[in-house]
């Protein structure tokens, strides 16, 4: 017999989950009026007319929780297309009715900073307006991320390649609401503060990436006295090997050499030191081993990403391993030279199920290089920038996780601010 879930003191069990005793539970239909939206396509939009138009694609790509009209560019429509469509107001909630994945199902944004602008909601959107002003402005943008709301939306989503929530179903979804606007505002302000920290960190990372790009262009630009050779002339290039069949359990183990796959690659990696699978002795014998300090590069899917290995491992056949170059080329210098050519390498990818390179293409890459001491100096400068970037990106991931935890605790009443 399954024991009933214990309900904490001060909470109550509802049809959508456990919420505080004093919180309300209301449907979208009870809280909002559903207003008319237009259906103009991208082809009908303009750049310079006065009536702004909110297309569902802009919500997916440009907005998180809010449609801030001071910060987000919106296309427009000609005045004669306005007809009787209602103009947006600050505090309106726009919900998209179509998404290519479950993460975007029912995505909604709250309109703010309209000021004197005129705008309407458009294709594949629902426009919702608070019937009795029961929800504080600033809080509405956080309704859909609430896990108790999102779970309902996902359950009601329909479609194969494109998922959506119908107006009929959206009206039935229940929203847990703090009982006062003061508490709603406090929650929204706390989440906004967390979001602001994330935004500032993202701006700093973008600035550091621009600095790195400029430094690479200057430091790696060939100068008088540098040699130019094909990579195949100064390094041995060996392709990785994948055990066959790849899903056979006998190739894998719970410890041993890590198994590095293309899915482990990110474009920002300097070191690759994480693995979720290990190879058995048989699997390792049938693959290509790499050790700490070895330089590899992806040659399929995410093409042209160089990575320095930080664990004993074996590599998928979507990588090449560079060896026997150390007397001529510094590893970090070569790492950054290859990183600077990622776009060029991507363009050299051979067509197939996925674009890919081979050892011949990689071996024909020409690189320019100074003496080994100068290479080491250049590698050290760029490595320091990368280490700083890596630290900032880890910090960003931490901030995003903290904000996600804040949302789930504050929006469900597990933590109260008032």
mmCIF file of C-alpha atoms in Angstrom:
data_model
loop_
_atom_site.group_PDB
_atom_site.id
_atom_site.type_symbol
_atom_site.label_atom_id
_atom_site.label_comp_id
_atom_site.label_asym_id
_atom_site.label_seq_id
_atom_site.Cartn_x
_atom_site.Cartn_y
_atom_site.Cartn_z
ATOM 1 C CA UNK A 1 0.000 0.000 0.000
ATOM 2 C CA UNK A 2 1.366 3.408 -1.015
ATOM 3 C CA UNK A 3 1.418 5.875 1.851
ATOM 4 C CA UNK A 4 -0.277 9.211 1.253
ATOM 5 C CA UNK A 5 2.060 12.174 0.783
ATOM 6 C CA UNK A 6 2.440 14.120 4.011
ATOM 7 C CA UNK A 7 1.163 17.675 3.688
ATOM 8 C CA UNK A 8 3.347 20.175 5.568
ATOM 9 C CA UNK A 9 1.743 22.414 8.157
ATOM 10 C CA UNK A 10 0.402 25.581 6.566
ATOM 11 C CA UNK A 11 -0.126 23.929 3.183
ATOM 12 C CA UNK A 12 -3.067 22.294 1.417
ATOM 13 C CA UNK A 13 -3.412 19.675 -1.253
ATOM 14 C CA UNK A 14 -5.064 20.848 -4.491
ATOM 15 C CA UNK A 15 -5.744 19.292 -7.871
ATOM 16 C CA UNK A 16 -2.462 20.724 -9.203
ATOM 17 C CA UNK A 17 -0.270 20.046 -6.174
ATOM 18 C CA UNK A 18 0.516 21.290 -2.682
ATOM 19 C CA UNK A 19 0.330 25.062 -2.115
ATOM 20 C CA UNK A 20 0.119 27.318 0.979
ATOM 21 C CA UNK A 21 -3.239 27.406 2.806
ATOM 22 C CA UNK A 22 -3.820 31.073 2.043
ATOM 23 C CA UNK A 23 -2.944 30.874 -1.663
ATOM 24 C CA UNK A 24 -5.668 30.968 -4.291
ATOM 25 C CA UNK A 25 -6.160 28.548 -7.162
ATOM 26 C CA UNK A 26 -7.836 30.036 -10.213
ATOM 27 C CA UNK A 27 -8.058 29.094 -13.881
ATOM 28 C CA UNK A 28 -6.767 31.283 -16.697
ATOM 29 C CA UNK A 29 -10.396 31.748 -17.746
ATOM 30 C CA UNK A 30 -11.356 33.021 -14.291
ATOM 31 C CA UNK A 31 -8.489 35.484 -14.129
ATOM 32 C CA UNK A 32 -8.111 36.703 -17.709
ATOM 33 C CA UNK A 33 -10.182 37.933 -20.617
ATOM 34 C CA UNK A 34 -9.042 36.422 -23.919
ATOM 35 C CA UNK A 35 -8.818 39.198 -26.514
ATOM 36 C CA UNK A 36 -8.667 39.019 -30.306
ATOM 37 C CA UNK A 37 -5.276 38.659 -32.005
ATOM 38 C CA UNK A 38 -4.245 39.217 -35.618
ATOM 39 C CA UNK A 39 -2.914 36.571 -38.007
ATOM 40 C CA UNK A 40 -0.565 38.517 -40.268
ATOM 41 C CA UNK A 41 2.444 36.570 -41.544
ATOM 42 C CA UNK A 42 6.071 37.716 -41.604
ATOM 43 C CA UNK A 43 5.658 38.631 -45.278
ATOM 44 C CA UNK A 44 3.041 41.254 -44.355
ATOM 45 C CA UNK A 45 5.203 42.987 -41.760
ATOM 46 C CA UNK A 46 7.178 46.187 -42.281
ATOM 47 C CA UNK A 47 10.091 47.948 -40.591
ATOM 48 C CA UNK A 48 8.961 51.543 -40.158
ATOM 49 C CA UNK A 49 5.203 51.801 -39.633
ATOM 50 C CA UNK A 50 3.809 53.008 -36.314
ATOM 51 C CA UNK A 51 1.731 49.959 -35.271
ATOM 52 C CA UNK A 52 4.084 47.403 -33.696
ATOM 53 C CA UNK A 53 3.282 43.714 -34.151
ATOM 54 C CA UNK A 54 4.106 40.831 -31.791
ATOM 55 C CA UNK A 55 4.844 37.691 -33.803
ATOM 56 C CA UNK A 56 5.085 34.411 -31.879
ATOM 57 C CA UNK A 57 8.578 33.812 -33.290
ATOM 58 C CA UNK A 58 9.825 36.986 -31.597
ATOM 59 C CA UNK A 59 8.517 35.754 -28.250
ATOM 60 C CA UNK A 60 10.394 32.481 -28.646
ATOM 61 C CA UNK A 61 13.667 34.092 -29.726
ATOM 62 C CA UNK A 62 13.808 37.531 -28.084
ATOM 63 C CA UNK A 63 11.942 37.294 -24.768
ATOM 64 C CA UNK A 64 12.248 35.382 -21.522
ATOM 65 C CA UNK A 65 9.515 36.443 -19.077
ATOM 66 C CA UNK A 66 8.765 39.949 -20.330
ATOM 67 C CA UNK A 67 8.207 41.808 -23.582
ATOM 68 C CA UNK A 68 10.101 44.974 -22.675
ATOM 69 C CA UNK A 69 9.208 47.455 -25.426
ATOM 70 C CA UNK A 70 12.151 49.681 -24.462
ATOM 71 C CA UNK A 71 14.627 46.889 -25.230
ATOM 72 C CA UNK A 72 13.110 44.581 -27.852
ATOM 73 C CA UNK A 73 12.731 45.508 -31.499
ATOM 74 C CA UNK A 74 9.329 44.636 -32.955
ATOM 75 C CA UNK A 75 8.302 44.713 -36.621
ATOM 76 C CA UNK A 76 5.252 46.731 -37.621
ATOM 77 C CA UNK A 77 2.149 46.701 -39.817
ATOM 78 C CA UNK A 78 0.577 49.331 -42.015
ATOM 79 C CA UNK A 79 -2.080 51.446 -40.290
ATOM 80 C CA UNK A 80 -4.897 50.111 -42.469
ATOM 81 C CA UNK A 81 -4.252 46.590 -41.118
ATOM 82 C CA UNK A 82 -5.007 47.635 -37.520
ATOM 83 C CA UNK A 83 -8.774 47.212 -38.000
ATOM 84 C CA UNK A 84 -10.503 46.506 -34.666
ATOM 85 C CA UNK A 85 -7.670 44.573 -33.016
ATOM 86 C CA UNK A 86 -7.166 45.670 -29.384
ATOM 87 C CA UNK A 87 -4.002 47.630 -28.630
ATOM 88 C CA UNK A 88 -1.681 46.155 -26.031
ATOM 89 C CA UNK A 89 -1.459 47.547 -22.505
ATOM 90 C CA UNK A 90 1.252 47.229 -19.872
ATOM 91 C CA UNK A 91 0.482 44.141 -17.809
ATOM 92 C CA UNK A 92 -1.096 42.200 -20.687
ATOM 93 C CA UNK A 93 0.019 38.589 -20.994
ATOM 94 C CA UNK A 94 0.816 37.155 -24.434
ATOM 95 C CA UNK A 95 0.865 33.346 -24.706
ATOM 96 C CA UNK A 96 2.225 31.513 -27.739
ATOM 97 C CA UNK A 97 0.097 28.652 -29.038
ATOM 98 C CA UNK A 98 2.848 26.819 -30.970
ATOM 99 C CA UNK A 99 6.336 25.542 -30.186
ATOM 100 C CA UNK A 100 8.829 23.154 -31.752
ATOM 101 C CA UNK A 101 9.637 21.605 -28.357
ATOM 102 C CA UNK A 102 8.032 21.038 -24.976
ATOM 103 C CA UNK A 103 10.191 23.681 -23.306
ATOM 104 C CA UNK A 104 8.418 26.365 -25.308
ATOM 105 C CA UNK A 105 4.883 25.023 -24.846
ATOM 106 C CA UNK A 106 2.635 27.785 -23.539
ATOM 107 C CA UNK A 107 5.490 30.273 -23.293
ATOM 108 C CA UNK A 108 4.134 33.592 -22.100
ATOM 109 C CA UNK A 109 5.492 37.106 -21.681
ATOM 110 C CA UNK A 110 4.167 40.111 -19.829
ATOM 111 C CA UNK A 111 4.084 43.392 -21.725
ATOM 112 C CA UNK A 112 5.851 46.347 -20.126
ATOM 113 C CA UNK A 113 7.197 49.800 -21.011
ATOM 114 C CA UNK A 114 4.762 50.378 -23.877
ATOM 115 C CA UNK A 115 4.651 54.112 -23.085
ATOM 116 C CA UNK A 116 3.189 55.885 -26.121
ATOM 117 C CA UNK A 117 3.744 52.993 -28.496
ATOM 118 C CA UNK A 118 0.869 51.253 -30.261
ATOM 119 C CA UNK A 119 1.121 47.488 -30.676
ATOM 120 C CA UNK A 120 -1.071 44.446 -31.315
ATOM 121 C CA UNK A 121 -0.602 40.747 -30.663
ATOM 122 C CA UNK A 122 -0.279 38.577 -33.736
ATOM 123 C CA UNK A 123 0.091 35.182 -35.322
ATOM 124 C CA UNK A 124 -0.057 32.103 -33.063
ATOM 125 C CA UNK A 125 -0.614 34.094 -29.872
ATOM 126 C CA UNK A 126 -3.330 34.500 -27.253
ATOM 127 C CA UNK A 127 -3.750 37.943 -25.714
ATOM 128 C CA UNK A 128 -4.823 37.840 -22.055
ATOM 129 C CA UNK A 129 -5.898 40.816 -19.945
ATOM 130 C CA UNK A 130 -6.453 40.684 -16.183
ATOM 131 C CA UNK A 131 -10.232 40.889 -15.613
ATOM 132 C CA UNK A 132 -10.195 42.487 -12.165
ATOM 133 C CA UNK A 133 -6.539 43.488 -11.822
ATOM 134 C CA UNK A 134 -6.103 40.675 -9.318
ATOM 135 C CA UNK A 135 -2.495 39.986 -10.304
ATOM 136 C CA UNK A 136 0.303 42.491 -9.791
ATOM 137 C CA UNK A 137 2.103 43.799 -12.846
ATOM 138 C CA UNK A 138 5.501 42.159 -12.949
ATOM 139 C CA UNK A 139 4.215 38.843 -11.560
ATOM 140 C CA UNK A 140 2.279 37.708 -14.647
ATOM 141 C CA UNK A 141 5.459 37.043 -16.582
ATOM 142 C CA UNK A 142 6.323 34.321 -14.058
ATOM 143 C CA UNK A 143 3.067 32.342 -14.274
ATOM 144 C CA UNK A 144 4.087 29.852 -16.965
ATOM 145 C CA UNK A 145 7.527 28.917 -15.460
ATOM 146 C CA UNK A 146 5.731 27.774 -12.274
ATOM 147 C CA UNK A 147 6.265 24.003 -12.269
ATOM 148 C CA UNK A 148 2.642 23.423 -11.194
ATOM 149 C CA UNK A 149 1.431 25.393 -14.232
ATOM 150 C CA UNK A 150 3.983 24.085 -16.734
ATOM 151 C CA UNK A 151 3.135 20.497 -15.850
ATOM 152 C CA UNK A 152 -0.497 21.132 -16.792
ATOM 153 C CA UNK A 153 0.492 22.788 -20.066
ATOM 154 C CA UNK A 154 2.745 19.906 -21.073
ATOM 155 C CA UNK A 155 -0.005 17.403 -20.287
ATOM 156 C CA UNK A 156 -2.462 19.289 -22.516
ATOM 157 C CA UNK A 157 -0.029 19.987 -25.370
ATOM 158 C CA UNK A 158 -0.872 18.382 -28.700
ATOM 159 C CA UNK A 159 0.977 17.917 -31.966
ATOM 160 C CA UNK A 160 3.741 15.900 -33.605
ATOM 161 C CA UNK A 161 6.509 18.218 -34.921
ATOM 162 C CA UNK A 162 4.912 21.365 -33.500
ATOM 163 C CA UNK A 163 3.355 21.386 -30.044
ATOM 164 C CA UNK A 164 0.632 23.689 -28.863
ATOM 165 C CA UNK A 165 -2.005 24.397 -26.223
ATOM 166 C CA UNK A 166 -5.454 25.296 -27.539
ATOM 167 C CA UNK A 167 -7.413 28.248 -26.182
ATOM 168 C CA UNK A 168 -9.984 25.810 -24.774
ATOM 169 C CA UNK A 169 -7.305 23.910 -22.844
ATOM 170 C CA UNK A 170 -5.452 27.039 -21.726
ATOM 171 C CA UNK A 171 -8.618 28.390 -20.124
ATOM 172 C CA UNK A 172 -8.806 25.265 -17.933
ATOM 173 C CA UNK A 173 -5.259 25.465 -16.559
ATOM 174 C CA UNK A 174 -5.105 26.399 -12.873
ATOM 175 C CA UNK A 175 -2.749 29.056 -11.517
ATOM 176 C CA UNK A 176 -1.530 29.106 -7.866
ATOM 177 C CA UNK A 177 -1.610 32.729 -6.719
ATOM 178 C CA UNK A 178 -0.217 34.432 -3.604
ATOM 179 C CA UNK A 179 -3.151 36.106 -1.832
ATOM 180 C CA UNK A 180 -1.882 39.692 -1.995
ATOM 181 C CA UNK A 181 -0.355 41.886 -4.650
ATOM 182 C CA UNK A 182 2.358 42.809 -2.144
ATOM 183 C CA UNK A 183 3.559 39.212 -1.974
ATOM 184 C CA UNK A 184 3.292 38.802 -5.746
ATOM 185 C CA UNK A 185 5.385 41.950 -6.214
ATOM 186 C CA UNK A 186 8.000 40.793 -3.703
ATOM 187 C CA UNK A 187 8.376 37.485 -5.564
ATOM 188 C CA UNK A 188 8.646 39.240 -8.923
ATOM 189 C CA UNK A 189 11.258 41.694 -7.626
ATOM 190 C CA UNK A 190 13.396 38.895 -6.172
ATOM 191 C CA UNK A 191 13.303 36.995 -9.476
ATOM 192 C CA UNK A 192 13.983 40.187 -11.437
ATOM 193 C CA UNK A 193 17.051 40.869 -9.292
ATOM 194 C CA UNK A 194 18.349 37.362 -10.009
ATOM 195 C CA UNK A 195 17.654 37.870 -13.696
ATOM 196 C CA UNK A 196 19.531 41.195 -13.678
ATOM 197 C CA UNK A 197 22.623 39.485 -12.239
ATOM 198 C CA UNK A 198 22.452 36.915 -15.030
ATOM 199 C CA UNK A 199 22.048 39.611 -17.680
ATOM 200 C CA UNK A 200 25.038 41.592 -16.416
ATOM 201 C CA UNK A 201 27.176 38.457 -16.317
ATOM 202 C CA UNK A 202 26.124 37.564 -19.873
ATOM 203 C CA UNK A 203 27.181 41.063 -20.998
ATOM 204 C CA UNK A 204 30.553 40.649 -19.269
ATOM 205 C CA UNK A 205 31.085 37.254 -20.926
ATOM 206 C CA UNK A 206 30.229 38.729 -24.332
ATOM 207 C CA UNK A 207 32.750 41.531 -23.714
ATOM 208 C CA UNK A 208 35.470 39.064 -22.685
ATOM 209 C CA UNK A 209 34.772 36.929 -25.775
ATOM 210 C CA UNK A 210 35.185 40.006 -27.974
ATOM 211 C CA UNK A 211 38.493 40.778 -26.233
ATOM 212 C CA UNK A 212 39.644 37.198 -26.790
ATOM 213 C CA UNK A 213 38.657 37.341 -30.461
ATOM 214 C CA UNK A 214 40.647 40.535 -30.945
ATOM 215 C CA UNK A 215 43.649 39.099 -29.121
ATOM 216 C CA UNK A 216 43.574 35.937 -31.246
ATOM 217 C CA UNK A 217 43.401 37.922 -34.477
ATOM 218 C CA UNK A 218 46.412 39.985 -33.475
ATOM 219 C CA UNK A 219 48.575 37.343 -31.804
ATOM 220 C CA UNK A 220 47.997 34.571 -34.367
ATOM 221 C CA UNK A 221 48.390 36.802 -37.444
ATOM 222 C CA UNK A 222 51.485 35.567 -39.370
ATOM 223 C CA UNK A 223 54.488 37.837 -39.005
ATOM 224 C CA UNK A 224 57.943 38.070 -40.530
ATOM 225 C CA UNK A 225 60.012 34.991 -39.758
ATOM 226 C CA UNK A 226 57.053 32.669 -39.117
ATOM 227 C CA UNK A 227 57.019 29.314 -40.889
ATOM 228 C CA UNK A 228 54.026 28.001 -42.821
ATOM 229 C CA UNK A 229 53.389 24.271 -43.129
ATOM 230 C CA UNK A 230 50.525 21.847 -43.542
ATOM 231 C CA UNK A 231 49.381 20.252 -40.305
ATOM 232 C CA UNK A 232 50.031 16.794 -41.739
ATOM 233 C CA UNK A 233 53.713 17.722 -42.174
ATOM 234 C CA UNK A 234 54.280 18.499 -38.514
ATOM 235 C CA UNK A 235 51.888 16.176 -36.664
ATOM 236 C CA UNK A 236 50.575 12.645 -36.819
ATOM 237 C CA UNK A 237 46.800 12.694 -37.205
ATOM 238 C CA UNK A 238 44.846 9.649 -36.094
ATOM 239 C CA UNK A 239 41.101 9.205 -36.177
ATOM 240 C CA UNK A 240 39.258 7.861 -33.141
ATOM 241 C CA UNK A 241 37.497 4.513 -33.248
ATOM 242 C CA UNK A 242 34.110 3.479 -31.909
ATOM 243 C CA UNK A 243 33.399 -0.047 -30.645
ATOM 244 C CA UNK A 244 30.872 -1.831 -32.836
ATOM 245 C CA UNK A 245 28.025 -2.255 -32.227
ATOM 246 C CA UNK A 246 28.137 0.926 -30.162
ATOM 247 C CA UNK A 247 25.197 -0.068 -27.904
ATOM 248 C CA UNK A 248 26.538 -3.518 -27.013
ATOM 249 C CA UNK A 249 26.856 -3.611 -23.179
ATOM 250 C CA UNK A 250 30.026 -5.694 -23.363
ATOM 251 C CA UNK A 251 31.980 -2.661 -24.547
ATOM 252 C CA UNK A 252 31.126 -0.651 -21.450
ATOM 253 C CA UNK A 253 31.995 -0.727 -17.761
ATOM 254 C CA UNK A 254 31.320 1.195 -14.549
ATOM 255 C CA UNK A 255 34.950 2.330 -14.334
ATOM 256 C CA UNK A 256 38.099 2.482 -16.420
ATOM 257 C CA UNK A 257 38.808 4.728 -19.368
ATOM 258 C CA UNK A 258 36.215 7.384 -20.033
ATOM 259 C CA UNK A 259 34.328 7.243 -23.334
ATOM 260 C CA UNK A 260 34.314 10.661 -25.023
ATOM 261 C CA UNK A 261 31.553 11.194 -27.551
ATOM 262 C CA UNK A 262 30.704 14.050 -29.894
ATOM 263 C CA UNK A 263 27.763 14.890 -27.617
ATOM 264 C CA UNK A 264 30.308 15.810 -24.907
ATOM 265 C CA UNK A 265 31.701 18.648 -27.035
ATOM 266 C CA UNK A 266 30.898 22.294 -26.434
ATOM 267 C CA UNK A 267 32.333 25.119 -28.479
ATOM 268 C CA UNK A 268 33.658 26.822 -25.334
ATOM 269 C CA UNK A 269 35.576 23.834 -23.948
ATOM 270 C CA UNK A 270 39.298 24.184 -23.317
ATOM 271 C CA UNK A 271 39.527 20.994 -21.327
ATOM 272 C CA UNK A 272 37.282 17.995 -21.704
ATOM 273 C CA UNK A 273 37.220 16.309 -18.329
ATOM 274 C CA UNK A 274 33.705 14.935 -17.917
ATOM 275 C CA UNK A 275 32.356 11.594 -19.033
ATOM 276 C CA UNK A 276 29.142 9.713 -18.364
ATOM 277 C CA UNK A 277 30.315 6.361 -19.713
ATOM 278 C CA UNK A 278 33.373 4.152 -19.330
ATOM 279 C CA UNK A 279 34.781 1.504 -21.648
ATOM 280 C CA UNK A 280 35.502 -2.059 -20.641
ATOM 281 C CA UNK A 281 38.937 -3.547 -21.383
ATOM 282 C CA UNK A 282 37.592 -4.963 -24.668
ATOM 283 C CA UNK A 283 36.038 -1.619 -25.528
ATOM 284 C CA UNK A 284 39.267 0.258 -24.809
ATOM 285 C CA UNK A 285 41.291 -2.152 -26.947
ATOM 286 C CA UNK A 286 38.952 -1.476 -29.851
ATOM 287 C CA UNK A 287 39.112 2.294 -29.505
ATOM 288 C CA UNK A 288 41.805 4.999 -29.512
ATOM 289 C CA UNK A 289 43.238 5.962 -26.122
ATOM 290 C CA UNK A 290 44.034 9.539 -25.110
ATOM 291 C CA UNK A 291 45.654 10.888 -21.976
ATOM 292 C CA UNK A 292 45.795 14.126 -20.022
ATOM 293 C CA UNK A 293 47.310 16.885 -22.149
ATOM 294 C CA UNK A 294 46.481 15.299 -25.508
ATOM 295 C CA UNK A 295 44.922 17.515 -28.182
ATOM 296 C CA UNK A 296 41.897 16.294 -30.145
ATOM 297 C CA UNK A 297 39.481 17.954 -32.569
ATOM 298 C CA UNK A 298 35.895 17.126 -33.529
ATOM 299 C CA UNK A 299 35.399 16.243 -37.204
ATOM 300 C CA UNK A 300 31.659 15.596 -37.369
ATOM 301 C CA UNK A 301 28.482 17.287 -36.081
ATOM 302 C CA UNK A 302 30.188 20.101 -34.117
ATOM 303 C CA UNK A 303 33.029 20.378 -36.630
ATOM 304 C CA UNK A 304 36.419 21.873 -35.901
ATOM 305 C CA UNK A 305 36.285 22.230 -32.116
ATOM 306 C CA UNK A 306 39.742 21.592 -30.590
ATOM 307 C CA UNK A 307 39.877 20.230 -27.037
ATOM 308 C CA UNK A 308 42.687 19.380 -24.639
ATOM 309 C CA UNK A 309 42.019 16.167 -22.752
ATOM 310 C CA UNK A 310 42.152 16.256 -18.958
ATOM 311 C CA UNK A 311 41.407 12.581 -18.140
ATOM 312 C CA UNK A 312 42.531 9.185 -19.405
ATOM 313 C CA UNK A 313 39.910 8.279 -21.995
ATOM 314 C CA UNK A 314 39.103 6.867 -25.424
ATOM 315 C CA UNK A 315 37.687 8.875 -28.291
ATOM 316 C CA UNK A 316 34.745 8.387 -30.642
ATOM 317 C CA UNK A 317 35.494 8.223 -34.371
ATOM 318 C CA UNK A 318 34.107 11.737 -34.664
ATOM 319 C CA UNK A 319 37.481 13.058 -33.393
ATOM 320 C CA UNK A 320 41.069 13.160 -34.577
ATOM 321 C CA UNK A 321 44.059 12.962 -32.240
ATOM 322 C CA UNK A 322 47.228 15.008 -32.880
ATOM 323 C CA UNK A 323 50.553 13.502 -31.768
ATOM 324 C CA UNK A 324 54.335 13.900 -32.263
ATOM 325 C CA UNK A 325 54.237 17.642 -32.876
ATOM 326 C CA UNK A 326 55.462 18.835 -29.478
ATOM 327 C CA UNK A 327 59.073 19.596 -30.542
ATOM 328 C CA UNK A 328 57.785 21.987 -33.207
ATOM 329 C CA UNK A 329 54.415 23.272 -31.973
ATOM 330 C CA UNK A 330 53.231 24.188 -28.473
ATOM 331 C CA UNK A 331 49.959 22.432 -27.595
ATOM 332 C CA UNK A 332 48.136 25.545 -26.441
ATOM 333 C CA UNK A 333 49.342 27.524 -29.451
ATOM 334 C CA UNK A 334 48.002 24.805 -31.780
ATOM 335 C CA UNK A 335 44.764 24.661 -29.801
ATOM 336 C CA UNK A 336 44.111 28.378 -30.418
ATOM 337 C CA UNK A 337 45.247 28.210 -34.072
ATOM 338 C CA UNK A 338 42.682 25.463 -34.674
ATOM 339 C CA UNK A 339 40.032 27.334 -32.703
ATOM 340 C CA UNK A 340 40.586 30.379 -34.924
ATOM 341 C CA UNK A 341 39.862 28.197 -37.972
ATOM 342 C CA UNK A 342 36.648 26.585 -36.728
ATOM 343 C CA UNK A 343 34.444 28.429 -39.223
ATOM 344 C CA UNK A 344 36.775 27.576 -42.111
ATOM 345 C CA UNK A 345 36.833 23.927 -41.074
ATOM 346 C CA UNK A 346 33.052 23.836 -40.834
ATOM 347 C CA UNK A 347 32.896 25.054 -44.430
ATOM 348 C CA UNK A 348 35.160 22.193 -45.518
ATOM 349 C CA UNK A 349 32.779 19.575 -44.096
ATOM 350 C CA UNK A 350 31.826 16.840 -46.549
ATOM 351 C CA UNK A 351 28.081 16.350 -47.115
ATOM 352 C CA UNK A 352 26.366 13.350 -45.550
ATOM 353 C CA UNK A 353 23.905 12.538 -42.798
ATOM 354 C CA UNK A 354 26.080 14.956 -40.843
ATOM 355 C CA UNK A 355 28.827 17.133 -42.284
ATOM 356 C CA UNK A 356 32.239 15.672 -41.509
ATOM 357 C CA UNK A 357 35.965 16.024 -42.088
ATOM 358 C CA UNK A 358 38.561 13.309 -42.666
ATOM 359 C CA UNK A 359 42.248 13.046 -41.800
ATOM 360 C CA UNK A 360 43.267 14.171 -45.306
ATOM 361 C CA UNK A 361 41.301 17.422 -45.037
ATOM 362 C CA UNK A 362 42.678 18.063 -41.551
ATOM 363 C CA UNK A 363 46.227 17.241 -42.684
ATOM 364 C CA UNK A 364 46.019 19.828 -45.465
ATOM 365 C CA UNK A 365 45.265 22.682 -43.052
ATOM 366 C CA UNK A 366 48.056 25.247 -43.304
ATOM 367 C CA UNK A 367 49.245 26.895 -40.119
ATOM 368 C CA UNK A 368 51.761 29.672 -39.546
ATOM 369 C CA UNK A 369 53.931 29.597 -36.437
ATOM 370 C CA UNK A 370 56.910 31.374 -34.813
ATOM 371 C CA UNK A 371 59.615 29.708 -32.718
ATOM 372 C CA UNK A 372 58.486 27.499 -29.837
ATOM 373 C CA UNK A 373 59.238 30.104 -27.144
ATOM 374 C CA UNK A 374 57.056 32.708 -28.850
ATOM 375 C CA UNK A 375 54.309 30.115 -29.302
ATOM 376 C CA UNK A 376 54.376 29.390 -25.581
ATOM 377 C CA UNK A 377 54.066 33.101 -24.771
ATOM 378 C CA UNK A 378 51.065 33.454 -27.111
ATOM 379 C CA UNK A 379 49.455 30.272 -25.776
ATOM 380 C CA UNK A 380 49.858 31.472 -22.183
ATOM 381 C CA UNK A 381 48.201 34.853 -22.885
ATOM 382 C CA UNK A 382 45.209 33.281 -24.652
ATOM 383 C CA UNK A 383 44.978 30.486 -22.102
ATOM 384 C CA UNK A 384 44.658 33.020 -19.275
ATOM 385 C CA UNK A 385 41.757 34.677 -21.118
ATOM 386 C CA UNK A 386 40.107 31.292 -21.642
ATOM 387 C CA UNK A 387 40.493 30.352 -17.985
ATOM 388 C CA UNK A 388 38.811 33.617 -16.983
ATOM 389 C CA UNK A 389 36.001 32.990 -19.509
ATOM 390 C CA UNK A 390 35.529 29.445 -18.253
ATOM 391 C CA UNK A 391 35.208 30.713 -14.685
ATOM 392 C CA UNK A 392 32.614 33.298 -15.734
ATOM 393 C CA UNK A 393 30.619 30.711 -17.685
ATOM 394 C CA UNK A 394 30.585 28.361 -14.698
ATOM 395 C CA UNK A 395 29.426 31.267 -12.543
ATOM 396 C CA UNK A 396 26.668 31.990 -15.089
ATOM 397 C CA UNK A 397 25.510 28.364 -14.997
ATOM 398 C CA UNK A 398 25.415 28.571 -11.188
ATOM 399 C CA UNK A 399 23.364 31.788 -11.268
ATOM 400 C CA UNK A 400 20.901 30.244 -13.720
ATOM 401 C CA UNK A 401 20.493 27.186 -11.502
ATOM 402 C CA UNK A 402 19.966 29.419 -8.466
ATOM 403 C CA UNK A 403 17.305 31.421 -10.291
ATOM 404 C CA UNK A 404 15.587 28.216 -11.394
ATOM 405 C CA UNK A 405 15.546 27.026 -7.791
ATOM 406 C CA UNK A 406 14.215 30.408 -6.650
ATOM 407 C CA UNK A 407 11.376 30.203 -9.169
ATOM 408 C CA UNK A 408 10.288 26.763 -8.069
ATOM 409 C CA UNK A 409 10.416 27.697 -4.380
ATOM 410 C CA UNK A 410 8.877 31.166 -4.595
ATOM 411 C CA UNK A 411 6.219 30.432 -7.230
ATOM 412 C CA UNK A 412 4.896 27.412 -5.319
ATOM 413 C CA UNK A 413 5.044 29.015 -1.866
ATOM 414 C CA UNK A 414 7.715 26.733 -0.437
ATOM 415 C CA UNK A 415 9.551 29.934 0.526
ATOM 416 C CA UNK A 416 7.584 33.008 1.544
ATOM 417 C CA UNK A 417 8.933 36.554 1.324
ATOM 418 C CA UNK A 418 6.027 38.151 3.190
#
